[in-house]
Amino acid sequence: MNAYERIYDTVKRIPYGKVATYGQIADLAGMPRKARLVGYALFRVAPEADVPWHRVINFKGEVSESLFRQGNDYLQRSLLESEGIEFNALGKVNLGRDRWQP
DNA sequence: AAAGTGACCTATT
DNA sequence: GAATAGGCCACTT
């Protein structure tokens, strides 16, 4: 079991309608301070893997992505909105309310 | 095998 | 609040 597997496993635990930050995922996956690895892992997720990568955002509540990724700039936001997560005018989500708290 | 890279985070101006 | 700088460490080439 490598680091990626653990990250994917943790991401899969995010419930519908909630979001989590990279640092949070890293912490829950047993690797505090390794948030970058989470981002790295998610960047390389295979489309066939059932990982809700769209529920993972940065700690500011903004949707981050590399822009090179399959044109998801709009998709991720759409997916979250369809799960009931709201964005303000700045494209941020209300972490205080929608953040996943295990 | 060494160097480069990055969907981040935190503390400091 | 916004902008800067530094730290972090597994993965790729």
PDB file of C-alpha atoms (C1' of nucleotides) in Angstrom:
ATOM      1  CA  MET A   1       0.000   0.000   0.000  1.00  0.00           C
ATOM      2  CA  ASN A   2       1.654   3.204  -1.124  1.00  0.00           C
ATOM      3  CA  ALA A   3       0.990   6.812  -0.263  1.00  0.00           C
ATOM      4  CA  TYR A   4      -1.411   7.288  -3.144  1.00  0.00           C
ATOM      5  CA  GLU A   5      -3.647   4.448  -2.054  1.00  0.00           C
ATOM      6  CA  ARG A   6      -3.976   5.913   1.391  1.00  0.00           C
ATOM      7  CA  ILE A   7      -4.814   9.296  -0.023  1.00  0.00           C
ATOM      8  CA  TYR A   8      -7.426   7.870  -2.342  1.00  0.00           C
ATOM      9  CA  ASP A   9      -8.918   5.924   0.511  1.00  0.00           C
ATOM     10  CA  THR A  10      -9.202   9.036   2.603  1.00  0.00           C
ATOM     11  CA  VAL A  11     -10.741  11.050  -0.188  1.00  0.00           C
ATOM     12  CA  LYS A  12     -13.321   8.348  -0.712  1.00  0.00           C
ATOM     13  CA  ARG A  13     -14.460   8.884   2.876  1.00  0.00           C
ATOM     14  CA  ILE A  14     -15.597  12.427   2.179  1.00  0.00           C
ATOM     15  CA  PRO A  15     -19.377  12.351   2.416  1.00  0.00           C
ATOM     16  CA  TYR A  16     -21.702  13.746  -0.202  1.00  0.00           C
ATOM     17  CA  GLY A  17     -22.212  17.459   0.110  1.00  0.00           C
ATOM     18  CA  LYS A  18     -18.993  18.093   2.029  1.00  0.00           C
ATOM     19  CA  VAL A  19     -15.536  19.261   1.043  1.00  0.00           C
ATOM     20  CA  ALA A  20     -12.101  18.785   2.587  1.00  0.00           C
ATOM     21  CA  THR A  21      -8.787  20.569   2.277  1.00  0.00           C
ATOM     22  CA  TYR A  22      -5.547  19.020   1.094  1.00  0.00           C
ATOM     23  CA  GLY A  23      -3.951  19.460   4.478  1.00  0.00           C
ATOM     24  CA  GLN A  24      -6.897  17.786   6.106  1.00  0.00           C
ATOM     25  CA  ILE A  25      -6.695  14.820   3.791  1.00  0.00           C
ATOM     26  CA  ALA A  26      -2.966  14.566   4.394  1.00  0.00           C
ATOM     27  CA  ASP A  27      -3.525  14.603   8.115  1.00  0.00           C
ATOM     28  CA  LEU A  28      -6.286  11.999   8.025  1.00  0.00           C
ATOM     29  CA  ALA A  29      -4.192   9.841   5.751  1.00  0.00           C
ATOM     30  CA  GLY A  30      -1.503   9.805   8.403  1.00  0.00           C
ATOM     31  CA  MET A  31       0.922  12.186   6.715  1.00  0.00           C
ATOM     32  CA  PRO A  32       0.763  15.612   8.312  1.00  0.00           C
ATOM     33  CA  ARG A  33       2.607  18.400   6.491  1.00  0.00           C
ATOM     34  CA  LYS A  34       2.479  16.498   3.219  1.00  0.00           C
ATOM     35  CA  ALA A  35      -0.412  18.313   1.635  1.00  0.00           C
ATOM     36  CA  ARG A  36       1.471  18.673  -1.614  1.00  0.00           C
ATOM     37  CA  LEU A  37       1.529  14.947  -1.981  1.00  0.00           C
ATOM     38  CA  VAL A  38      -2.224  14.930  -1.799  1.00  0.00           C
ATOM     39  CA  GLY A  39      -2.405  17.396  -4.619  1.00  0.00           C
ATOM     40  CA  TYR A  40       0.112  15.357  -6.514  1.00  0.00           C
ATOM     41  CA  ALA A  41      -1.833  12.186  -5.995  1.00  0.00           C
ATOM     42  CA  LEU A  42      -5.093  13.734  -7.079  1.00  0.00           C
ATOM     43  CA  PHE A  43      -3.499  15.163 -10.178  1.00  0.00           C
ATOM     44  CA  ARG A  44      -2.626  11.640 -11.191  1.00  0.00           C
ATOM     45  CA  VAL A  45      -5.901   9.967 -10.344  1.00  0.00           C
ATOM     46  CA  ALA A  46      -7.126   7.735 -13.134  1.00  0.00           C
ATOM     47  CA  PRO A  47     -10.607   8.640 -14.409  1.00  0.00           C
ATOM     48  CA  GLU A  48     -11.723   5.075 -13.781  1.00  0.00           C
ATOM     49  CA  ALA A  49     -10.918   5.322 -10.090  1.00  0.00           C
ATOM     50  CA  ASP A  50     -13.996   6.258  -8.084  1.00  0.00           C
ATOM     51  CA  VAL A  51     -12.326   9.014  -6.157  1.00  0.00           C
ATOM     52  CA  PRO A  52     -14.371  12.174  -5.525  1.00  0.00           C
ATOM     53  CA  TRP A  53     -11.443  14.429  -6.290  1.00  0.00           C
ATOM     54  CA  HIS A  54     -13.758  17.370  -6.865  1.00  0.00           C
ATOM     55  CA  ARG A  55     -14.518  17.493  -3.135  1.00  0.00           C
ATOM     56  CA  VAL A  56     -10.930  18.363  -2.330  1.00  0.00           C
ATOM     57  CA  ILE A  57     -10.003  22.047  -2.385  1.00  0.00           C
ATOM     58  CA  ASN A  58      -7.356  24.267  -0.847  1.00  0.00           C
ATOM     59  CA  PHE A  59      -7.643  25.721   2.635  1.00  0.00           C
ATOM     60  CA  LYS A  60      -8.865  29.077   1.385  1.00  0.00           C
ATOM     61  CA  GLY A  61     -12.004  27.461   0.073  1.00  0.00           C
ATOM     62  CA  GLU A  62     -11.091  28.124  -3.508  1.00  0.00           C
ATOM     63  CA  VAL A  63     -11.173  25.468  -6.170  1.00  0.00           C
ATOM     64  CA  SER A  64      -7.641  24.803  -7.295  1.00  0.00           C
ATOM     65  CA  GLU A  65      -6.586  22.988 -10.383  1.00  0.00           C
ATOM     66  CA  SER A  66      -3.793  23.036 -12.850  1.00  0.00           C
ATOM     67  CA  LEU A  67      -5.718  24.447 -15.790  1.00  0.00           C
ATOM     68  CA  PHE A  68      -4.063  21.769 -17.896  1.00  0.00           C
ATOM     69  CA  ARG A  69      -6.304  19.156 -16.476  1.00  0.00           C
ATOM     70  CA  GLN A  70      -9.144  18.146 -18.788  1.00  0.00           C
ATOM     71  CA  GLY A  71     -10.830  21.549 -18.774  1.00  0.00           C
ATOM     72  CA  ASN A  72     -12.159  21.028 -15.289  1.00  0.00           C
ATOM     73  CA  ASP A  73     -12.091  24.651 -14.316  1.00  0.00           C
ATOM     74  CA  TYR A  74     -15.822  24.718 -14.740  1.00  0.00           C
ATOM     75  CA  LEU A  75     -16.583  21.061 -14.144  1.00  0.00           C
ATOM     76  CA  GLN A  76     -15.402  20.802 -10.567  1.00  0.00           C
ATOM     77  CA  ARG A  77     -17.459  23.775  -9.552  1.00  0.00           C
ATOM     78  CA  SER A  78     -20.491  22.349 -11.306  1.00  0.00           C
ATOM     79  CA  LEU A  79     -20.121  19.020  -9.554  1.00  0.00           C
ATOM     80  CA  LEU A  80     -19.888  20.683  -6.159  1.00  0.00           C
ATOM     81  CA  GLU A  81     -22.832  22.909  -6.830  1.00  0.00           C
ATOM     82  CA  SER A  82     -24.912  19.923  -7.816  1.00  0.00           C
ATOM     83  CA  GLU A  83     -24.074  18.425  -4.425  1.00  0.00           C
ATOM     84  CA  GLY A  84     -25.431  21.448  -2.649  1.00  0.00           C
ATOM     85  CA  ILE A  85     -22.227  23.341  -2.057  1.00  0.00           C
ATOM     86  CA  GLU A  86     -22.509  27.036  -2.732  1.00  0.00           C
ATOM     87  CA  PHE A  87     -19.936  29.419  -4.122  1.00  0.00           C
ATOM     88  CA  ASN A  88     -19.790  33.113  -3.408  1.00  0.00           C
ATOM     89  CA  ALA A  89     -19.013  35.800  -5.961  1.00  0.00           C
ATOM     90  CA  LEU A  90     -15.295  35.165  -5.575  1.00  0.00           C
ATOM     91  CA  GLY A  91     -15.649  31.486  -6.370  1.00  0.00           C
ATOM     92  CA  LYS A  92     -15.053  30.410  -2.817  1.00  0.00           C
ATOM     93  CA  VAL A  93     -17.007  27.949  -0.715  1.00  0.00           C
ATOM     94  CA  ASN A  94     -18.036  28.428   2.889  1.00  0.00           C
ATOM     95  CA  LEU A  95     -15.559  26.188   4.640  1.00  0.00           C
ATOM     96  CA  GLY A  96     -17.026  26.931   8.037  1.00  0.00           C
ATOM     97  CA  ARG A  97     -20.232  25.298   6.945  1.00  0.00           C
ATOM     98  CA  ASP A  98     -19.400  22.832   4.190  1.00  0.00           C
ATOM     99  CA  ARG A  99     -16.058  21.547   5.435  1.00  0.00           C
ATOM    100  CA  TRP A 100     -16.062  17.859   6.305  1.00  0.00           C
ATOM    101  CA  GLN A 101     -15.459  17.365   9.996  1.00  0.00           C
ATOM    102  CA  PRO A 102     -14.907  13.736  11.025  1.00  0.00           C
TER     103      PRO A 102
ATOM    104  C1'  DA B   1      21.255   8.620  -9.152  1.00  0.00           C
ATOM    105  C1'  DA B   2      20.641  13.570  -8.945  1.00  0.00           C
ATOM    106  C1'  DA B   3      17.869  17.330 -10.058  1.00  0.00           C
ATOM    107  C1'  DG B   4      13.422  19.211 -11.000  1.00  0.00           C
ATOM    108  C1'  DT B   5       8.592  19.758  -9.975  1.00  0.00           C
ATOM    109  C1'  DG B   6       4.138  20.655  -7.692  1.00  0.00           C
ATOM    110  C1'  DA B   7      -4.592  20.453  -7.362  1.00  0.00           C
ATOM    111  C1'  DC B   8      -0.376  23.017  -0.753  1.00  0.00           C
ATOM    112  C1'  DC B   9       0.290  25.276   4.102  1.00  0.00           C
ATOM    113  C1'  DT B  10       1.913  28.660   7.480  1.00  0.00           C
ATOM    114  C1'  DA B  11       3.990  32.700   9.160  1.00  0.00           C
ATOM    115  C1'  DT B  12       5.430  37.122   8.204  1.00  0.00           C
ATOM    116  C1'  DT B  13       5.182  41.864   6.219  1.00  0.00           C
TER     117       DT B  13
ATOM    118  C1'  DG C   1      -7.052  41.439   3.470  1.00  0.00           C
ATOM    119  C1'  DA C   2      -3.534  40.798   0.042  1.00  0.00           C
ATOM    120  C1'  DA C   3       1.153  39.736  -1.312  1.00  0.00           C
ATOM    121  C1'  DT C   4       5.827  37.306  -0.267  1.00  0.00           C
ATOM    122  C1'  DA C   5       8.802  33.824   1.168  1.00  0.00           C
ATOM    123  C1'  DG C   6      10.059  29.592   2.988  1.00  0.00           C
ATOM    124  C1'  DG C   7       9.220  24.789   4.136  1.00  0.00           C
ATOM    125  C1'  DC C   8       7.651  20.340   3.017  1.00  0.00           C
ATOM    126  C1'  DC C   9       8.720  15.558   0.614  1.00  0.00           C
ATOM    127  C1'  DA C  10       7.093  11.807  -2.810  1.00  0.00           C
ATOM    128  C1'  DC C  11       7.086  11.306  -7.639  1.00  0.00           C
ATOM    129  C1'  DT C  12       9.094  11.947 -12.525  1.00  0.00           C
ATOM    130  C1'  DT C  13      12.791  12.259 -15.786  1.00  0.00           C
TER     131       DT C  13
END
